[in-house]
mmCIF file of C-alpha atoms in Angstrom:
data_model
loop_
_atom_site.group_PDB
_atom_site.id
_atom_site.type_symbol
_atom_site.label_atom_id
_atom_site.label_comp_id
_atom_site.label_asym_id
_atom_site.label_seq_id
_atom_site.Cartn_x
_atom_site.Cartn_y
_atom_site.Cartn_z
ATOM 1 C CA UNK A 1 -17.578 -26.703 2.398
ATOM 2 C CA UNK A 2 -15.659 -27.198 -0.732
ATOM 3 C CA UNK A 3 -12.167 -25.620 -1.237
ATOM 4 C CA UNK A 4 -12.688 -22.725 -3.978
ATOM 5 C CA UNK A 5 -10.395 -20.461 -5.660
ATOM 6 C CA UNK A 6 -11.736 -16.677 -6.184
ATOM 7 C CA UNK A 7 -10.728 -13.659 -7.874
ATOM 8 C CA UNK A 8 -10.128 -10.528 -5.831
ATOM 9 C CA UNK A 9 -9.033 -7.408 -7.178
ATOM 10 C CA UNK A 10 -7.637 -3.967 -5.406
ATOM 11 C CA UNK A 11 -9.106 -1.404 -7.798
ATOM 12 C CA UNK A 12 -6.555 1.817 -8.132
ATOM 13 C CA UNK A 13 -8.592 3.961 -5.123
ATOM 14 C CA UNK A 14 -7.217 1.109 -2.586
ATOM 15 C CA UNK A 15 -4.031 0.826 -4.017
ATOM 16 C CA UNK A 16 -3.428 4.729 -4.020
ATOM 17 C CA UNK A 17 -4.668 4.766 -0.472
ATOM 18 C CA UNK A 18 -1.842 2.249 0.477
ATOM 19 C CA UNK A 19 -4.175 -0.271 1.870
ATOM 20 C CA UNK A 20 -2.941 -3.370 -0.129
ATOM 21 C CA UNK A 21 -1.182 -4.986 2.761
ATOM 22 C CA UNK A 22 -4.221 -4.136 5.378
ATOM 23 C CA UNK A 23 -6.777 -5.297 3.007
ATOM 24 C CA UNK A 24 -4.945 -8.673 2.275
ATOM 25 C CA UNK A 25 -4.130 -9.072 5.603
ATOM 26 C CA UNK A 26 -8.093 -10.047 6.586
ATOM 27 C CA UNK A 27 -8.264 -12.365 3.370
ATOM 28 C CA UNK A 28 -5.528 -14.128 5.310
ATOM 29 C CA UNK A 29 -6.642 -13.679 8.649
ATOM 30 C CA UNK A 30 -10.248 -15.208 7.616
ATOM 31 C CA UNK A 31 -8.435 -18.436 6.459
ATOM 32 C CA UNK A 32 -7.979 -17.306 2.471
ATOM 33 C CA UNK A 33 -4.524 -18.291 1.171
ATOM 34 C CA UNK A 34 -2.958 -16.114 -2.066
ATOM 35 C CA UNK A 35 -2.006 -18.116 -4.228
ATOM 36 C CA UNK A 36 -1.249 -15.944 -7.165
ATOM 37 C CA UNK A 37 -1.221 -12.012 -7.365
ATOM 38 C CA UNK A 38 -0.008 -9.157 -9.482
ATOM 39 C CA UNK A 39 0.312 -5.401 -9.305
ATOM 40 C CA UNK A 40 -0.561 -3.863 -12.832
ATOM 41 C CA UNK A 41 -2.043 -1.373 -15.077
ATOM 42 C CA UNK A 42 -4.746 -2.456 -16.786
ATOM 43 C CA UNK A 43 -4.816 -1.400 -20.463
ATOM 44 C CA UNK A 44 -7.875 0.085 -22.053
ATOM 45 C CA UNK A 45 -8.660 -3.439 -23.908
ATOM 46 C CA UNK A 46 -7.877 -5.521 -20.716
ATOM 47 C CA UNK A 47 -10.396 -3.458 -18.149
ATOM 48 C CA UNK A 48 -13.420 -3.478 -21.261
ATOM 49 C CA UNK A 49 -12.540 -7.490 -21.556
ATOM 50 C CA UNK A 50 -12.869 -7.814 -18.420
ATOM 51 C CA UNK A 51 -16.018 -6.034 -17.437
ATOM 52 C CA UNK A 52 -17.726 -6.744 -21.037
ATOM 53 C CA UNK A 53 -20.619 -8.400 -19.276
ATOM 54 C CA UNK A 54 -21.438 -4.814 -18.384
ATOM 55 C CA UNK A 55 -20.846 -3.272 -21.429
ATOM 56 C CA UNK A 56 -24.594 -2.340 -22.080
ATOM 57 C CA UNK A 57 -25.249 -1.186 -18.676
ATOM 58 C CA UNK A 58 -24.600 3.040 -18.019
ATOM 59 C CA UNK A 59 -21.755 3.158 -15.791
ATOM 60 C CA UNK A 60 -19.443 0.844 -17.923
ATOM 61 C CA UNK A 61 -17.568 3.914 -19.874
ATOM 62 C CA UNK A 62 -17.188 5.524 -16.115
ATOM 63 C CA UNK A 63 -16.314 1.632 -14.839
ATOM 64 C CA UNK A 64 -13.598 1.477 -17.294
ATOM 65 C CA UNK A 65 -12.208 5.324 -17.281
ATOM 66 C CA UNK A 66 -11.560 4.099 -13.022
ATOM 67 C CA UNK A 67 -10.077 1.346 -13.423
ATOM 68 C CA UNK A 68 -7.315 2.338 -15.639
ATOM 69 C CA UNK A 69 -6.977 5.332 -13.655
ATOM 70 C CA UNK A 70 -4.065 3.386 -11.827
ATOM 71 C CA UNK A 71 -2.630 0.104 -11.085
ATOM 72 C CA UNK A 72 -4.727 -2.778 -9.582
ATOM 73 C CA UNK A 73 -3.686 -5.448 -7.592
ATOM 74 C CA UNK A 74 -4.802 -8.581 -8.543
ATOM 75 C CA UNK A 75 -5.163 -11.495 -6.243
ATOM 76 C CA UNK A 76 -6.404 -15.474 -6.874
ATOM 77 C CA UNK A 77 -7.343 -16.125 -3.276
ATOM 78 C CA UNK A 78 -8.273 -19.652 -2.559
ATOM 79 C CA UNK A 79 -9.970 -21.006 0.864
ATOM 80 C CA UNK A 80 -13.243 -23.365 2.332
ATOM 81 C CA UNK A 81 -16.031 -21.662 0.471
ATOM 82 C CA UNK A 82 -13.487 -18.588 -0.948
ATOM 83 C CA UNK A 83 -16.011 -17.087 -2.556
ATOM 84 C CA UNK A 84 -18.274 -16.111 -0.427
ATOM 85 C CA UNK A 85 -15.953 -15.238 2.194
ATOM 86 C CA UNK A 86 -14.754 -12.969 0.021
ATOM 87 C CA UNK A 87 -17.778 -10.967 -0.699
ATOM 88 C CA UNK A 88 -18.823 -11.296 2.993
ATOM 89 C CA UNK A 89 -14.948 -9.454 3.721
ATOM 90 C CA UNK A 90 -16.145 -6.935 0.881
ATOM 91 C CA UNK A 91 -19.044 -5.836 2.207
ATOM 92 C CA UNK A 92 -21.949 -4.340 0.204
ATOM 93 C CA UNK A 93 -20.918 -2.424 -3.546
ATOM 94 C CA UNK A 94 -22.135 0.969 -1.845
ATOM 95 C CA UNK A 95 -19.878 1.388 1.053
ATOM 96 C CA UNK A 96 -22.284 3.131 2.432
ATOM 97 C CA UNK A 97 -24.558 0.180 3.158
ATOM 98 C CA UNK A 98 -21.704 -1.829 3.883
ATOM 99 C CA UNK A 99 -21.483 -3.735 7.513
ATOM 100 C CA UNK A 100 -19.206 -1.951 9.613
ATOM 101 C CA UNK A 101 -15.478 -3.746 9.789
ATOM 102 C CA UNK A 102 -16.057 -4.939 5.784
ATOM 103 C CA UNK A 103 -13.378 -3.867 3.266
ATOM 104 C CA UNK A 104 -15.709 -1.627 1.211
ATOM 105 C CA UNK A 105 -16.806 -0.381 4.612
ATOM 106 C CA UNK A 106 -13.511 0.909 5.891
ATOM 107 C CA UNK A 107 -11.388 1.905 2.572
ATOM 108 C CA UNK A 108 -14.099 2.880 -0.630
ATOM 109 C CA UNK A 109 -15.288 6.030 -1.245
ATOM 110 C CA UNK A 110 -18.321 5.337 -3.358
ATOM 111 C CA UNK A 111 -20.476 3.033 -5.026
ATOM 112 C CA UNK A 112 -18.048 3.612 -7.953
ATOM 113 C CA UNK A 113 -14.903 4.033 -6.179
ATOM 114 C CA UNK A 114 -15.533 0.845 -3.873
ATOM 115 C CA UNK A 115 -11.549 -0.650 -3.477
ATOM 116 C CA UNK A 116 -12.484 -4.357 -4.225
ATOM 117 C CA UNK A 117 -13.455 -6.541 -6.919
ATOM 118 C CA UNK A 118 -14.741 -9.909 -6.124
ATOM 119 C CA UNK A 119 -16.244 -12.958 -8.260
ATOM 120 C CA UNK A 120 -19.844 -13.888 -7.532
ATOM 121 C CA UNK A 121 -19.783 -17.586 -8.399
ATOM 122 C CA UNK A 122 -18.507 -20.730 -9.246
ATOM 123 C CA UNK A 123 -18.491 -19.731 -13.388
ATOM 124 C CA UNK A 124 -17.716 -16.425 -13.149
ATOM 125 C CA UNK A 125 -14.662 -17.039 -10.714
ATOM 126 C CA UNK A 126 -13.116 -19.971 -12.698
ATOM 127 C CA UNK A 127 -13.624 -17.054 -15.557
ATOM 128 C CA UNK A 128 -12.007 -14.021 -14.002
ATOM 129 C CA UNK A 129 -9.236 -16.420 -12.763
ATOM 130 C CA UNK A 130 -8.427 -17.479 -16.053
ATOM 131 C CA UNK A 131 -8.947 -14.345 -16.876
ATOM 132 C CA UNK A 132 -5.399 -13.222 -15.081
ATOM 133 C CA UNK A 133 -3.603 -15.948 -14.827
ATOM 134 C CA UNK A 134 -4.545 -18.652 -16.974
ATOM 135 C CA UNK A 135 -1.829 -21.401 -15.614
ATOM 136 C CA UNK A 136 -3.506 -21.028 -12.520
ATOM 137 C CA UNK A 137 -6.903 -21.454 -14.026
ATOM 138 C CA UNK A 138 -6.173 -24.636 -14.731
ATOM 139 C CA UNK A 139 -5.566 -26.153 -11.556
ATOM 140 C CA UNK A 140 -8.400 -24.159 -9.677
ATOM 141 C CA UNK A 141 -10.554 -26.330 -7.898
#
């Protein structure tokens, strides 16, 4: 499996619950090293940059309206096969259908209020990398 580097982000629900040290914790304990991370508040233009490739879809005003609501933390987690892990770690978007022991599982609320952030692929994590910390970016693998 090929060493990856993926983009994980705490949306403000998990870091208002306090659960940024539990939730990295299992990133770590499954073998994912961080290898860059931030704690911020995204700004109105930063959270519709980010998300644009939504910005057609219904719940993008509501998508954007959370995740200024508070400060993020933003991870670059890199590992064998990072990406996936990650999403396995996540869980399913609706918490509700989420395996029992996954992030989304144990700390989100809803569909919309689901804790985590993860990239779905190659592209889009070298993207949403970049996206936060561009040095980085270029030495992703």
């Amino acid at each position: 499996m090929a060493i990856e580097t993926t983009l994980s982000i705490l949306k403000p629900d998990a870091v208002r619950k306090n659960v940024i040290g539990q939730i990295v914790s299992r990133f770590e304990a499954a073998g994912l090293q961080v290898v860059a991370a931030q704690l911020r508040h995204l700004s109105r233009r930063e959270a519709e940059a980010f998300y644009a490739v939504h910005s057609e879809r219904g719940f993008f005003k509501d998508l954007v309206e959370f995740m200024i609501s508070g400060p993020v933390f933003v991870q670059a987690l890199r590992g064998e096969g990072a990406i996936a892990l990650n999403r396995d770690l996540m869980g399913a978007t609706d918490p509700k259908k989420a395996a029992p022991g996954t992030i989304r599982a144990d700390f989100a609320d809803s569909i919309d209020a689901n804790a985590v952030h993860g990239s779905d692929s190659v592209e889009t994590a070298r993207a949403e990398v970049a996206f936060f910390f561009p040095t980085l970016a270029i030495h992703a693998r």
